[in-house]
PDB file of C-alpha atoms in Angstrom:
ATOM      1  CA  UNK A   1     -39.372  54.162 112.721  1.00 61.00           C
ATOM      2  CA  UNK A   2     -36.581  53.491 110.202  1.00 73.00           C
ATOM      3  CA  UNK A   3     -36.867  56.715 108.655  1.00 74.00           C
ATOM      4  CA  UNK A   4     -36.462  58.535 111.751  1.00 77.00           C
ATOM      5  CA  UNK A   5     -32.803  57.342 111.283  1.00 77.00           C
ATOM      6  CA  UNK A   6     -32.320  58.669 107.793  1.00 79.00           C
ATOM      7  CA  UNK A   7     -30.618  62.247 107.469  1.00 81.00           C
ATOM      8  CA  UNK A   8     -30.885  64.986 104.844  1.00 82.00           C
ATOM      9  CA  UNK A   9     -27.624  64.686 102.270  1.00 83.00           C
ATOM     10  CA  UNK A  10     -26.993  66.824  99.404  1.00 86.00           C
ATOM     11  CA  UNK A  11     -25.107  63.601  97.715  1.00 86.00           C
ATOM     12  CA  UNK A  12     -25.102  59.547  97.910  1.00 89.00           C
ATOM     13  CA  UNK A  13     -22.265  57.759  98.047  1.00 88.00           C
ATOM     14  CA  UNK A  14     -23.934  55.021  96.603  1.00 88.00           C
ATOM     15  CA  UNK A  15     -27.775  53.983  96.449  1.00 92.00           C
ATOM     16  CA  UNK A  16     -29.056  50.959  96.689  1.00 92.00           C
ATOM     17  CA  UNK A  17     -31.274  49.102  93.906  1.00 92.00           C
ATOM     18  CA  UNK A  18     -33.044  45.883  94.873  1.00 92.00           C
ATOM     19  CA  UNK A  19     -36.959  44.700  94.398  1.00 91.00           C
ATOM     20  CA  UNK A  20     -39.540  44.316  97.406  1.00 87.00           C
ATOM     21  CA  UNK A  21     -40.439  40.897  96.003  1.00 87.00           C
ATOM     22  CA  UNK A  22     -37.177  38.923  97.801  1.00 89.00           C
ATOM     23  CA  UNK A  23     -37.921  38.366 101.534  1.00 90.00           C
ATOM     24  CA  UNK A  24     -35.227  40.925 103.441  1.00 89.00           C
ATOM     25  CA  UNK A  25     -33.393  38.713 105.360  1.00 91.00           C
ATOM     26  CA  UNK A  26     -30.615  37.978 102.365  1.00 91.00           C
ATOM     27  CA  UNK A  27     -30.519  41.758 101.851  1.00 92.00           C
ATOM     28  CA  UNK A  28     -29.887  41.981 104.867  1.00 92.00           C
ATOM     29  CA  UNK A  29     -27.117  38.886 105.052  1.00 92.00           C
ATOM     30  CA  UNK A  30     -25.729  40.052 101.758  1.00 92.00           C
ATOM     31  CA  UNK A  31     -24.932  43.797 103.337  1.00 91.00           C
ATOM     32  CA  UNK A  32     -23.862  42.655 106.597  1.00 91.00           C
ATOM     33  CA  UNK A  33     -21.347  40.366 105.163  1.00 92.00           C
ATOM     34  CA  UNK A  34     -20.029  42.651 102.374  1.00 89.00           C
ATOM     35  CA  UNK A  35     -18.921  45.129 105.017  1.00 87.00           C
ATOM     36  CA  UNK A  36     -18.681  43.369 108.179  1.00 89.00           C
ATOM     37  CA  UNK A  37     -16.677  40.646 107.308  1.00 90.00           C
ATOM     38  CA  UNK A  38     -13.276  42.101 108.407  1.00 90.00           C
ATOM     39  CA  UNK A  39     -14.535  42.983 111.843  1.00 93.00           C
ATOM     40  CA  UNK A  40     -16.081  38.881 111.584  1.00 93.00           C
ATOM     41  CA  UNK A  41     -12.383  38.033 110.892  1.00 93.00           C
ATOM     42  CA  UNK A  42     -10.602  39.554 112.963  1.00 94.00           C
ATOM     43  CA  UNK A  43     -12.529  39.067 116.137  1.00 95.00           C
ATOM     44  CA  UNK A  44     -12.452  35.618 115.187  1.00 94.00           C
ATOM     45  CA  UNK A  45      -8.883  35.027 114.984  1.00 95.00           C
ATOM     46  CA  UNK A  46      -8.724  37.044 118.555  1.00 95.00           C
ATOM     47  CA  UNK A  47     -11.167  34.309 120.093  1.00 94.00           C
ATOM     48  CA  UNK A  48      -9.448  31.507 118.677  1.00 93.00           C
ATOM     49  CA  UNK A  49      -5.922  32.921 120.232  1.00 94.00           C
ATOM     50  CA  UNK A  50      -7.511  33.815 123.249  1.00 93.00           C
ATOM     51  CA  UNK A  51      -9.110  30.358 124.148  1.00 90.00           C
ATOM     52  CA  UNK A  52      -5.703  28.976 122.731  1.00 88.00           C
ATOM     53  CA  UNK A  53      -3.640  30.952 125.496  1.00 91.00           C
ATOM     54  CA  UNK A  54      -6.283  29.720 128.561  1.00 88.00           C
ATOM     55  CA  UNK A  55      -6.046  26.065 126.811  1.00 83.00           C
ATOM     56  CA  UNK A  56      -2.094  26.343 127.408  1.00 82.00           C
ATOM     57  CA  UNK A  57      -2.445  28.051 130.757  1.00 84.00           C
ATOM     58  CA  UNK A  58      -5.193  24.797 131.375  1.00 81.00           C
ATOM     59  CA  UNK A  59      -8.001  27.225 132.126  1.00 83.00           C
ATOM     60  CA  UNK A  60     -10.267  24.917 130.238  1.00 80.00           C
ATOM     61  CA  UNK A  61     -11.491  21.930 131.220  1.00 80.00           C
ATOM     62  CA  UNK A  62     -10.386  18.732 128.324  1.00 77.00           C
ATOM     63  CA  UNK A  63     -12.808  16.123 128.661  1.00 74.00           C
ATOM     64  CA  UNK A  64     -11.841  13.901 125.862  1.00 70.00           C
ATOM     65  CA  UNK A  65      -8.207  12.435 124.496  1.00 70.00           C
ATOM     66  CA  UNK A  66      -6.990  12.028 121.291  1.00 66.00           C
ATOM     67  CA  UNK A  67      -5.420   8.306 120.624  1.00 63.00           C
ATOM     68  CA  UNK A  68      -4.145   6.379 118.123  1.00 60.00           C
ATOM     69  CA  UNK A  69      -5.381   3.174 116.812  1.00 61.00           C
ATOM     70  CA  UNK A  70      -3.938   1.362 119.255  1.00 62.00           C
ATOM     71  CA  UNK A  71      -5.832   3.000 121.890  1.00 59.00           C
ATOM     72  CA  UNK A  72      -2.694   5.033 123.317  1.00 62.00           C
ATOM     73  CA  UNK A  73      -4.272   8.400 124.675  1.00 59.00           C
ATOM     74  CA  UNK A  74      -1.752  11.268 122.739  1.00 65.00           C
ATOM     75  CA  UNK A  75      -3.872  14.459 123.870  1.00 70.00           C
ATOM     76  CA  UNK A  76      -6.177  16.098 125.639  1.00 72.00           C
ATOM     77  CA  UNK A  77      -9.120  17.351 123.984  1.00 73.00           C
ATOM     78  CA  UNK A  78     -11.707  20.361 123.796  1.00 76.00           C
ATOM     79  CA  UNK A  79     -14.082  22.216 121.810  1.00 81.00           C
ATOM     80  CA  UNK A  80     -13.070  25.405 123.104  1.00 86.00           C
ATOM     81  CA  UNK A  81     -11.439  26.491 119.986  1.00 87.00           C
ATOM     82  CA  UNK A  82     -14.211  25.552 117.826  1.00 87.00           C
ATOM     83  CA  UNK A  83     -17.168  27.151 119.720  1.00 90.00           C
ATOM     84  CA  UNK A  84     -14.267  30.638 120.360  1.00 92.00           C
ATOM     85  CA  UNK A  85     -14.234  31.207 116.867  1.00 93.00           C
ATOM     86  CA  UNK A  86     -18.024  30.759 116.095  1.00 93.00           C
ATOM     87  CA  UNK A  87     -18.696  32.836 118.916  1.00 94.00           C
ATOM     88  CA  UNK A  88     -15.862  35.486 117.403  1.00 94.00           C
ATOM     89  CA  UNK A  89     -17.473  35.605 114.027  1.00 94.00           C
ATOM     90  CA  UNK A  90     -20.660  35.899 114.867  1.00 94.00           C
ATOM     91  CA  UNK A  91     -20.042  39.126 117.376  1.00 95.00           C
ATOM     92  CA  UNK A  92     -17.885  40.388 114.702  1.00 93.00           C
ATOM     93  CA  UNK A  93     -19.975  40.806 111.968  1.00 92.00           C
ATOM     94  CA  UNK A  94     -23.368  41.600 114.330  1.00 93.00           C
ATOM     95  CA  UNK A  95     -21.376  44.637 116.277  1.00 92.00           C
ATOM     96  CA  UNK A  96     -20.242  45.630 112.420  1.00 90.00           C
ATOM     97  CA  UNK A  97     -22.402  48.248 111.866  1.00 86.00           C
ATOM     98  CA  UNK A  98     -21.519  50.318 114.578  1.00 85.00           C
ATOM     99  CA  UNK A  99     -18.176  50.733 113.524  1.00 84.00           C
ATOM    100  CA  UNK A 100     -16.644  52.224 110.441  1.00 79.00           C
ATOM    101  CA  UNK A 101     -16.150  50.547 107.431  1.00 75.00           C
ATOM    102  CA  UNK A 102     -12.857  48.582 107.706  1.00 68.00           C
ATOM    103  CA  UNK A 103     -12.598  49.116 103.172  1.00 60.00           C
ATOM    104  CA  UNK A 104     -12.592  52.724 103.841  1.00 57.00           C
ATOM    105  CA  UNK A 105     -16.218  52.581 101.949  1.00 58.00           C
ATOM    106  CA  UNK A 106     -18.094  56.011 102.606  1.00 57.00           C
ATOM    107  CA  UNK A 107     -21.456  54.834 104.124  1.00 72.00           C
ATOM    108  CA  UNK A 108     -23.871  57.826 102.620  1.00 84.00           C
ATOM    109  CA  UNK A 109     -26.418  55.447 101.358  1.00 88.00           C
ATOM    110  CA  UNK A 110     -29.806  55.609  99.674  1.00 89.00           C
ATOM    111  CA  UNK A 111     -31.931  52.815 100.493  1.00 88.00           C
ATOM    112  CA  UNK A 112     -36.221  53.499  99.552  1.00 86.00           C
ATOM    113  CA  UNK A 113     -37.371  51.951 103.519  1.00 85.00           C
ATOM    114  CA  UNK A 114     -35.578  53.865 105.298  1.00 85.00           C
ATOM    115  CA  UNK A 115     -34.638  57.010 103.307  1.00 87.00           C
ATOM    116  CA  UNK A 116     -38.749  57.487 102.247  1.00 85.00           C
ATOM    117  CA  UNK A 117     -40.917  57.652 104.999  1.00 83.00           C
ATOM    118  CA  UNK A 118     -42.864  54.304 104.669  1.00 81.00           C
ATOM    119  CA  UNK A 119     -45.519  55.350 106.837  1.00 81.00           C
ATOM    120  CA  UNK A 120     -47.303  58.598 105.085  1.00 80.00           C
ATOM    121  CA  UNK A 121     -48.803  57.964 101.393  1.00 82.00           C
ATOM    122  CA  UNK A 122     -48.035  60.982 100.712  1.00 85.00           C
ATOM    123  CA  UNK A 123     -44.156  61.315 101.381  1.00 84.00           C
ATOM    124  CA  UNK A 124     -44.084  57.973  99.822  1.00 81.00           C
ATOM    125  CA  UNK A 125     -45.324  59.152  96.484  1.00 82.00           C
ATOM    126  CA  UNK A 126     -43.301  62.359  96.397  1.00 86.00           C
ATOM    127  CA  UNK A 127     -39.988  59.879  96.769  1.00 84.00           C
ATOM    128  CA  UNK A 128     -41.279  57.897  94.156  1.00 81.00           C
ATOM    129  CA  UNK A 129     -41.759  60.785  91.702  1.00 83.00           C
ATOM    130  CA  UNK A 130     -37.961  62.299  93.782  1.00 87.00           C
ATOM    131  CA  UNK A 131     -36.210  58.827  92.334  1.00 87.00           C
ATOM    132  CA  UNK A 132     -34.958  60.396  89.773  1.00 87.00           C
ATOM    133  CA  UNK A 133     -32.931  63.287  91.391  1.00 89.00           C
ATOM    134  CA  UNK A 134     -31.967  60.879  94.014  1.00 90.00           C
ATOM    135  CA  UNK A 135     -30.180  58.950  91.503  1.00 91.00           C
ATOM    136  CA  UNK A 136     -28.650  61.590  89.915  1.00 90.00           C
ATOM    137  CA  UNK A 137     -27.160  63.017  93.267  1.00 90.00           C
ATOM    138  CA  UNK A 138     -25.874  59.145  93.748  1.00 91.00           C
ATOM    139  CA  UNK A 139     -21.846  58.136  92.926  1.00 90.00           C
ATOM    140  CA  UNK A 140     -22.489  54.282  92.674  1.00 91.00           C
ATOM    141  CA  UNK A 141     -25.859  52.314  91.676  1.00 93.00           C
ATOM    142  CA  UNK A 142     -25.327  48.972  93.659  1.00 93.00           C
ATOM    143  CA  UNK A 143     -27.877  46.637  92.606  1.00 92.00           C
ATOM    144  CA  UNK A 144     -29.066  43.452  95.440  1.00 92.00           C
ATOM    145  CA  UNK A 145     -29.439  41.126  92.670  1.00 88.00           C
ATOM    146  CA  UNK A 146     -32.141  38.522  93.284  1.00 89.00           C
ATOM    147  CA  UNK A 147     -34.110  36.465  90.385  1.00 86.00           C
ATOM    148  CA  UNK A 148     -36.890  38.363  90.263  1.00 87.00           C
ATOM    149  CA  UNK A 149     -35.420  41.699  89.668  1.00 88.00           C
ATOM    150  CA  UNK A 150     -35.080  42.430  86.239  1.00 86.00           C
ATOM    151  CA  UNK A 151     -38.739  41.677  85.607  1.00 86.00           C
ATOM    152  CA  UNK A 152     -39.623  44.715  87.793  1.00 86.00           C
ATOM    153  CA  UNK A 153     -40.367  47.885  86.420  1.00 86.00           C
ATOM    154  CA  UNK A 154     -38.776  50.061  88.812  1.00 85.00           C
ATOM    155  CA  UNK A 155     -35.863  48.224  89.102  1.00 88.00           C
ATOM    156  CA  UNK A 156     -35.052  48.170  85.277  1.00 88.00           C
ATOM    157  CA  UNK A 157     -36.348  52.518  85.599  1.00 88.00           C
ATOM    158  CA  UNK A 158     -33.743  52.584  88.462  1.00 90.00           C
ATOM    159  CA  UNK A 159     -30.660  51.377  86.011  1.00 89.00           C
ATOM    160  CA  UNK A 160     -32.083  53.064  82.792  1.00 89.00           C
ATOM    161  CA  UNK A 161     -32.567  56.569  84.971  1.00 90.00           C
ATOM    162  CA  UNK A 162     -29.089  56.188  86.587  1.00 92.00           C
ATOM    163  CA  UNK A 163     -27.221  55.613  83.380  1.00 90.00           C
ATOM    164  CA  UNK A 164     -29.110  58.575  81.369  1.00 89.00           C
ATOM    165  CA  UNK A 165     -28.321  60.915  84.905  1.00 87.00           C
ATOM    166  CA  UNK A 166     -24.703  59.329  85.592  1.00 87.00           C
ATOM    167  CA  UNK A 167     -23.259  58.308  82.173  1.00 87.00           C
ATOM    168  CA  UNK A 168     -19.998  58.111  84.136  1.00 86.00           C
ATOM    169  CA  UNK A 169     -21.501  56.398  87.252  1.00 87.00           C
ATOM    170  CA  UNK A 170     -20.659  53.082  88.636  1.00 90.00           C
ATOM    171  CA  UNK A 171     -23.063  50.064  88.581  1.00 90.00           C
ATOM    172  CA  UNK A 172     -22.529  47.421  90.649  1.00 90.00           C
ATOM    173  CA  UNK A 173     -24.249  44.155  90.438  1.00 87.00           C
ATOM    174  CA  UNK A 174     -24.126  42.249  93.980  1.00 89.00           C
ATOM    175  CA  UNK A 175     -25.897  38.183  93.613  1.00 88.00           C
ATOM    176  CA  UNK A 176     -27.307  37.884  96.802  1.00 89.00           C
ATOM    177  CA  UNK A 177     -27.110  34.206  95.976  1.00 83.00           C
ATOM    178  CA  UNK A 178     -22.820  34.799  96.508  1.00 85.00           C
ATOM    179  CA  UNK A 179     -23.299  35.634 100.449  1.00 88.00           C
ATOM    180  CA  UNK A 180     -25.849  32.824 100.625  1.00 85.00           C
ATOM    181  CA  UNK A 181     -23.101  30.389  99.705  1.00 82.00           C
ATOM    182  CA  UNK A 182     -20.844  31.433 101.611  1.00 85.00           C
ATOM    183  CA  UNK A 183     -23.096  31.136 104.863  1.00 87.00           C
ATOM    184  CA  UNK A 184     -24.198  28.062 103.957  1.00 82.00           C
ATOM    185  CA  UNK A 185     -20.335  26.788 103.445  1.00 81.00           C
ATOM    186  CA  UNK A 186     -19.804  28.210 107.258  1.00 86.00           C
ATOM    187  CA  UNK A 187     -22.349  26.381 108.347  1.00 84.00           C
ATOM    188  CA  UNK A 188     -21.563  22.922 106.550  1.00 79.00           C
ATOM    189  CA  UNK A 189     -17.979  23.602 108.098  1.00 82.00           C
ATOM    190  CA  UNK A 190     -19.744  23.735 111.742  1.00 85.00           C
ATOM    191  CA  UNK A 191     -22.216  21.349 111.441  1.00 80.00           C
ATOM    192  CA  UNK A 192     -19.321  18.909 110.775  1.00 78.00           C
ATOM    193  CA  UNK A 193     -17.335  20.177 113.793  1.00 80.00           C
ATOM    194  CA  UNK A 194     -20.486  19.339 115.820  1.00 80.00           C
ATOM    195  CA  UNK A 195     -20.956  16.093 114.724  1.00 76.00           C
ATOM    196  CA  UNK A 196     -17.243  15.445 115.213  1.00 74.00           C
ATOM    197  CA  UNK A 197     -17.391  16.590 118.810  1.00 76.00           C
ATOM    198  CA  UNK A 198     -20.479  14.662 120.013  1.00 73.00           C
ATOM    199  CA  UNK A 199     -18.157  11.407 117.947  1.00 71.00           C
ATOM    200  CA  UNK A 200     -15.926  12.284 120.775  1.00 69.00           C
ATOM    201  CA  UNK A 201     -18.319  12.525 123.501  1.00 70.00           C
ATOM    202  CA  UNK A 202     -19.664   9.151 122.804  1.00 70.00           C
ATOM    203  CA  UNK A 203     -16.812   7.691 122.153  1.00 66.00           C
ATOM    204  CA  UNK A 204     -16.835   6.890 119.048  1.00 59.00           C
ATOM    205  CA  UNK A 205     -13.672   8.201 117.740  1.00 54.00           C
ATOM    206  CA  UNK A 206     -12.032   4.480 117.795  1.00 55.00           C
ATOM    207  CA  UNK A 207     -14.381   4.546 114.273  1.00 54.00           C
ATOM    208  CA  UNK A 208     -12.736   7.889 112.831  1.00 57.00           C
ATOM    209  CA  UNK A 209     -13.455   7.209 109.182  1.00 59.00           C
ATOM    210  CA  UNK A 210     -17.101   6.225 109.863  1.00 65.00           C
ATOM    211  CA  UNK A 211     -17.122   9.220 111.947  1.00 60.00           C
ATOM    212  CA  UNK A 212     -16.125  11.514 109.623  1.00 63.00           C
ATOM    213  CA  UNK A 213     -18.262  10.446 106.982  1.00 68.00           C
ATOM    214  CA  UNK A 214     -21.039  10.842 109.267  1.00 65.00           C
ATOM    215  CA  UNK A 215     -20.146  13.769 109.786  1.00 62.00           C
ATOM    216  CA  UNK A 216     -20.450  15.150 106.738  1.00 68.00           C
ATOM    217  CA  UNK A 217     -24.267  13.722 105.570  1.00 68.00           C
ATOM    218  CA  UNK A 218     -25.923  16.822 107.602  1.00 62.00           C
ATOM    219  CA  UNK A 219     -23.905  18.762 105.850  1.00 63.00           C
ATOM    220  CA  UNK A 220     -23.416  17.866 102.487  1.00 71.00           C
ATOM    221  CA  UNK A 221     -27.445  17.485 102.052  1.00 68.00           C
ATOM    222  CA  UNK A 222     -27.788  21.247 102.686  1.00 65.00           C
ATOM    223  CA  UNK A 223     -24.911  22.449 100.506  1.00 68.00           C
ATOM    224  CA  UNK A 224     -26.523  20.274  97.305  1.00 69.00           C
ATOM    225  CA  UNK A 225     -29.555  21.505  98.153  1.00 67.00           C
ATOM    226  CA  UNK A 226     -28.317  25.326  97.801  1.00 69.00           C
ATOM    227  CA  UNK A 227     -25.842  24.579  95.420  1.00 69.00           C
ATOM    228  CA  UNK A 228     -28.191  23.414  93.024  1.00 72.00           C
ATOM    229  CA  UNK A 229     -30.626  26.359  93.855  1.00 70.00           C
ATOM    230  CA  UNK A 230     -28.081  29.129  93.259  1.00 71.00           C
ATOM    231  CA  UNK A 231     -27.143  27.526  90.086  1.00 74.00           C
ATOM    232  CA  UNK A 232     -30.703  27.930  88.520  1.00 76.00           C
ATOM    233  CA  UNK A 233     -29.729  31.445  90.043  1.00 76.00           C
ATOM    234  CA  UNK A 234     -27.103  32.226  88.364  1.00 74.00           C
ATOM    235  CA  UNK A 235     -28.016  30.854  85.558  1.00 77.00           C
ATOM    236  CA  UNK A 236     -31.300  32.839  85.297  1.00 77.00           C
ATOM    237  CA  UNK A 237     -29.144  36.030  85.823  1.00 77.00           C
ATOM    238  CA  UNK A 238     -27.194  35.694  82.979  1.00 79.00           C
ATOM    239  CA  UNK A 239     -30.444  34.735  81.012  1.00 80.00           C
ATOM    240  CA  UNK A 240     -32.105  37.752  82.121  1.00 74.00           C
ATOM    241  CA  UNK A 241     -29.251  39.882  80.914  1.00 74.00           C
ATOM    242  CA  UNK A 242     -28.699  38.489  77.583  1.00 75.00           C
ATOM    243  CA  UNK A 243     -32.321  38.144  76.578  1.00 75.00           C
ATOM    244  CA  UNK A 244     -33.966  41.264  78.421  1.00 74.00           C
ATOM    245  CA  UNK A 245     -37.162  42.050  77.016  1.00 72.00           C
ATOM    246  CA  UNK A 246     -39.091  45.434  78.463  1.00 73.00           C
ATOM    247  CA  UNK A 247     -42.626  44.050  77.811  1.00 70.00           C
ATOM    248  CA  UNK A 248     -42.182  41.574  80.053  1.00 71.00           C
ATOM    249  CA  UNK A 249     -41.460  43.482  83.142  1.00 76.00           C
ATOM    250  CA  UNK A 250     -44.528  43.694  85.733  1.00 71.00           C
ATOM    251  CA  UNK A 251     -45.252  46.427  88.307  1.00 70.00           C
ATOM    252  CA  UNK A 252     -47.263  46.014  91.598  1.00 64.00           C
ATOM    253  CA  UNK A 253     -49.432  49.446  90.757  1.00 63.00           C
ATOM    254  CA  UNK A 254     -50.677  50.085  86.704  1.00 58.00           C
ATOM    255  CA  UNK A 255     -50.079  53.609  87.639  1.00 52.00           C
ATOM    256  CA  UNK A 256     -46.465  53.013  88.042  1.00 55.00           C
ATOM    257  CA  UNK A 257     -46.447  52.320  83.957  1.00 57.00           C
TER     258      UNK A 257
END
């Protein structure tokens, strides 16, 4: 079905290196937000001044104050502005792909599922044995990064065959583990916001500083847990890289070697 998308191209504007062992989903994630974040920006601000003119206009509905410690009610409260720009960023960077690239990137890109039909054996083995010319037809090698890649034999083929076709080319190395952090960090950022909005709807915001540290368990836990996972990451990339070693590289088929 995916290939069915894919059209013929007598040049790549970049192709796209990455190993079948990492689950998709962060390939995914890691793509998405490398070139739909602008579109994630922007239609977030837009929400965020949107609900921000109804809010003055008192289009939305306030159902909790803001007071001081001596109980005096200051302002009116709502979440509107919160949820708005959740809602923004998220329908930003989902509706990014059908729009052009707001980097001016040129979007000719070779990626093995979709530009090899995954569904004949045959057609699958003449792209494997095609790799080669593919490459050499390709401006860019950008390479999804995950920790199991360098000890894949195509993978390491894929960088050794692009250098000896494009001596001049451009390899880019793209940690999926960078997008991950950054999604978790968004998260962590709402996940306190929600916790400091149910405070408010119990009425609990007389306790702000117990509150707030409350808040921040759910999401602190997370962000240590990733934090220290993407570490061992990134420290096994730059392991991999400084003590490369081609004999131990592994391949899913012998007759691959």
């Amino acid at each position: 079905a995916l290939h069915s998308k894919a059209e013929a191209m007598e040049s790549f504007d970049f192709f796209l290196s990455h190993t079948w062992s990492t689950n998709g989903k962060w390939k995914v994630l890691s793509l998405l937000m490398q070139t739909g974040w602008p579109y994630a920006v922007i239609y977030g601000i837009l929400a965020v001044g949107i609900s921000t003119v109804l809010y003055l206009h008192d289009l939305f509905p306030m159902p909790w104050c803001f007071k001081d410690r001596q109980g005096a009610v200051l302002l009116p409260l709502g979440c509107w502005v919160s949820i708005s720009s959740l809602v923004g960023l998220l329908l930003g960077l989902f509706i990014s792909p059908y729009f052009p690239c707001f980097n001016g990137r040129p979007g000719r890109c070779f990626i093995d599922m979709v530009s090899i039909d995954q569904s004949d054996p045959e057609k699958i083995e003449e792209g494997i044995y095609g790799i080669g010319g593919f490459l050499s037809v390709s401006r860019e090698l950008q390479v999804l990064w995950s920790p199991p890649y360098l000890s894949r034999l195509w993978c390491v083929f894929e960088l050794a065959a692009y250098r000896k076709a494009n001596p001049s080319g451009k390899i880019t190395l793209t940690p999926l583990y960078v997008e991950q952090i950054l999604t978790m960090m968004i998260i962590g950022l709402y996940v306190v916001l929600g916790c400091y909005w149910v405070a408010n709807a119990l009425n609990l915001s007389g306790l702000s500083t117990v509150v707030y540290v409350v808040a921040m368990i759910p999401a602190c836990i997370p962000l240590h847990l990733m934090r220290r996972n993407l570490a061992e990451s990134k420290h096994k990339l730059l392991s991999d890289l400084k003590d490369f070693d081609i004999k131990q590289v592994h391949c899913l088929d012998d007759f691959d070697r």
